[in-house]
């Protein structure tokens, strides 16, 4: 009789552990969702890190030299140097 109670208790414990694995807070589905979220966040962090590196390099260039300032002025504002002629070539079908 005692062996039946031990067996029933162990089966109940096994069922509780199994239920926790499949439907609990640390379930397989929940862990997979957290992994996907972590992957998305790591990708966003990497993109932000690369952007920060580009901005840091640009700030360094702006502080150290006028070449970057000149390049930005030429591209964004269409500025030209004195005694310089600006020529724009538009591509088209031959």
mmCIF file of C-alpha atoms in Angstrom:
data_model
loop_
_atom_site.group_PDB
_atom_site.id
_atom_site.type_symbol
_atom_site.label_atom_id
_atom_site.label_comp_id
_atom_site.label_asym_id
_atom_site.label_seq_id
_atom_site.Cartn_x
_atom_site.Cartn_y
_atom_site.Cartn_z
ATOM 1 C CA UNK A 1 0.000 0.000 0.000
ATOM 2 C CA UNK A 2 2.832 2.358 0.853
ATOM 3 C CA UNK A 3 4.513 1.694 -2.534
ATOM 4 C CA UNK A 4 1.346 2.933 -4.269
ATOM 5 C CA UNK A 5 1.436 6.206 -2.331
ATOM 6 C CA UNK A 6 5.105 6.691 -3.124
ATOM 7 C CA UNK A 7 4.464 5.958 -6.796
ATOM 8 C CA UNK A 8 1.447 8.281 -6.865
ATOM 9 C CA UNK A 9 3.438 11.029 -5.124
ATOM 10 C CA UNK A 10 6.349 10.699 -7.533
ATOM 11 C CA UNK A 11 3.992 10.776 -10.538
ATOM 12 C CA UNK A 12 2.300 13.890 -9.146
ATOM 13 C CA UNK A 13 5.693 15.533 -8.637
ATOM 14 C CA UNK A 14 6.744 14.559 -12.157
ATOM 15 C CA UNK A 15 3.497 16.016 -13.521
ATOM 16 C CA UNK A 16 4.059 19.276 -11.638
ATOM 17 C CA UNK A 17 7.613 19.592 -12.952
ATOM 18 C CA UNK A 18 6.466 18.765 -16.477
ATOM 19 C CA UNK A 19 3.676 21.364 -16.273
ATOM 20 C CA UNK A 20 6.169 23.979 -15.110
ATOM 21 C CA UNK A 21 8.464 23.194 -18.030
ATOM 22 C CA UNK A 22 5.693 23.558 -20.639
ATOM 23 C CA UNK A 23 3.386 26.219 -19.186
ATOM 24 C CA UNK A 24 5.255 27.923 -16.349
ATOM 25 C CA UNK A 25 7.231 31.141 -16.208
ATOM 26 C CA UNK A 26 10.356 29.418 -17.542
ATOM 27 C CA UNK A 27 8.466 27.466 -20.181
ATOM 28 C CA UNK A 28 10.002 26.458 -23.469
ATOM 29 C CA UNK A 29 7.858 28.950 -25.412
ATOM 30 C CA UNK A 30 8.653 31.800 -23.035
ATOM 31 C CA UNK A 31 12.380 31.114 -23.156
ATOM 32 C CA UNK A 32 12.280 31.037 -26.965
ATOM 33 C CA UNK A 33 10.411 34.357 -27.058
ATOM 34 C CA UNK A 34 13.010 35.877 -24.735
ATOM 35 C CA UNK A 35 15.805 34.589 -26.978
ATOM 36 C CA UNK A 36 14.209 36.216 -30.035
ATOM 37 C CA UNK A 37 13.790 39.481 -28.132
ATOM 38 C CA UNK A 38 17.421 39.315 -27.004
ATOM 39 C CA UNK A 39 18.573 38.766 -30.586
ATOM 40 C CA UNK A 40 16.566 41.779 -31.806
ATOM 41 C CA UNK A 41 18.001 43.922 -29.008
ATOM 42 C CA UNK A 42 21.559 42.806 -29.758
ATOM 43 C CA UNK A 43 21.055 43.745 -33.422
ATOM 44 C CA UNK A 44 19.683 47.153 -32.432
ATOM 45 C CA UNK A 45 22.632 47.653 -30.079
ATOM 46 C CA UNK A 46 25.095 46.783 -32.839
ATOM 47 C CA UNK A 47 23.449 49.240 -35.237
ATOM 48 C CA UNK A 48 23.566 51.954 -32.561
ATOM 49 C CA UNK A 49 27.220 51.144 -31.800
ATOM 50 C CA UNK A 50 28.167 51.498 -35.483
ATOM 51 C CA UNK A 51 26.246 54.776 -35.744
ATOM 52 C CA UNK A 52 27.989 56.090 -32.631
ATOM 53 C CA UNK A 53 31.388 55.168 -34.073
ATOM 54 C CA UNK A 54 30.587 57.026 -37.303
ATOM 55 C CA UNK A 55 29.421 60.086 -35.368
ATOM 56 C CA UNK A 56 32.485 59.986 -33.127
ATOM 57 C CA UNK A 57 34.750 59.865 -36.171
ATOM 58 C CA UNK A 58 32.855 62.744 -37.768
ATOM 59 C CA UNK A 59 33.111 64.850 -34.603
ATOM 60 C CA UNK A 60 36.833 64.110 -34.429
ATOM 61 C CA UNK A 61 37.256 65.161 -38.062
ATOM 62 C CA UNK A 62 35.294 68.357 -37.468
ATOM 63 C CA UNK A 63 37.433 69.250 -34.467
ATOM 64 C CA UNK A 64 40.755 68.409 -36.081
ATOM 65 C CA UNK A 65 40.508 69.573 -39.645
ATOM 66 C CA UNK A 66 38.666 71.739 -42.074
ATOM 67 C CA UNK A 67 38.516 69.137 -44.815
ATOM 68 C CA UNK A 68 35.330 67.570 -43.434
ATOM 69 C CA UNK A 69 33.741 70.971 -42.913
ATOM 70 C CA UNK A 70 34.570 71.868 -46.494
ATOM 71 C CA UNK A 71 33.170 68.560 -47.781
ATOM 72 C CA UNK A 72 29.900 69.044 -45.895
ATOM 73 C CA UNK A 73 29.615 72.636 -47.113
ATOM 74 C CA UNK A 74 30.172 71.578 -50.703
ATOM 75 C CA UNK A 75 27.721 68.659 -50.590
ATOM 76 C CA UNK A 76 24.961 70.166 -48.471
ATOM 77 C CA UNK A 77 25.140 73.834 -49.356
ATOM 78 C CA UNK A 78 26.652 73.740 -52.843
ATOM 79 C CA UNK A 79 29.489 76.055 -51.818
ATOM 80 C CA UNK A 80 32.477 76.616 -54.082
ATOM 81 C CA UNK A 81 35.881 78.167 -53.486
ATOM 82 C CA UNK A 82 36.772 81.564 -54.917
ATOM 83 C CA UNK A 83 37.875 81.367 -58.555
ATOM 84 C CA UNK A 84 36.359 77.885 -58.832
ATOM 85 C CA UNK A 85 33.777 76.834 -61.412
ATOM 86 C CA UNK A 86 31.125 74.308 -60.384
ATOM 87 C CA UNK A 87 30.218 71.811 -63.096
ATOM 88 C CA UNK A 88 27.418 69.303 -62.619
ATOM 89 C CA UNK A 89 27.059 66.406 -65.027
ATOM 90 C CA UNK A 90 23.722 64.669 -65.192
ATOM 91 C CA UNK A 91 23.746 61.041 -66.227
ATOM 92 C CA UNK A 92 21.429 59.949 -68.959
ATOM 93 C CA UNK A 93 20.911 57.365 -71.632
ATOM 94 C CA UNK A 94 23.508 57.540 -74.458
#
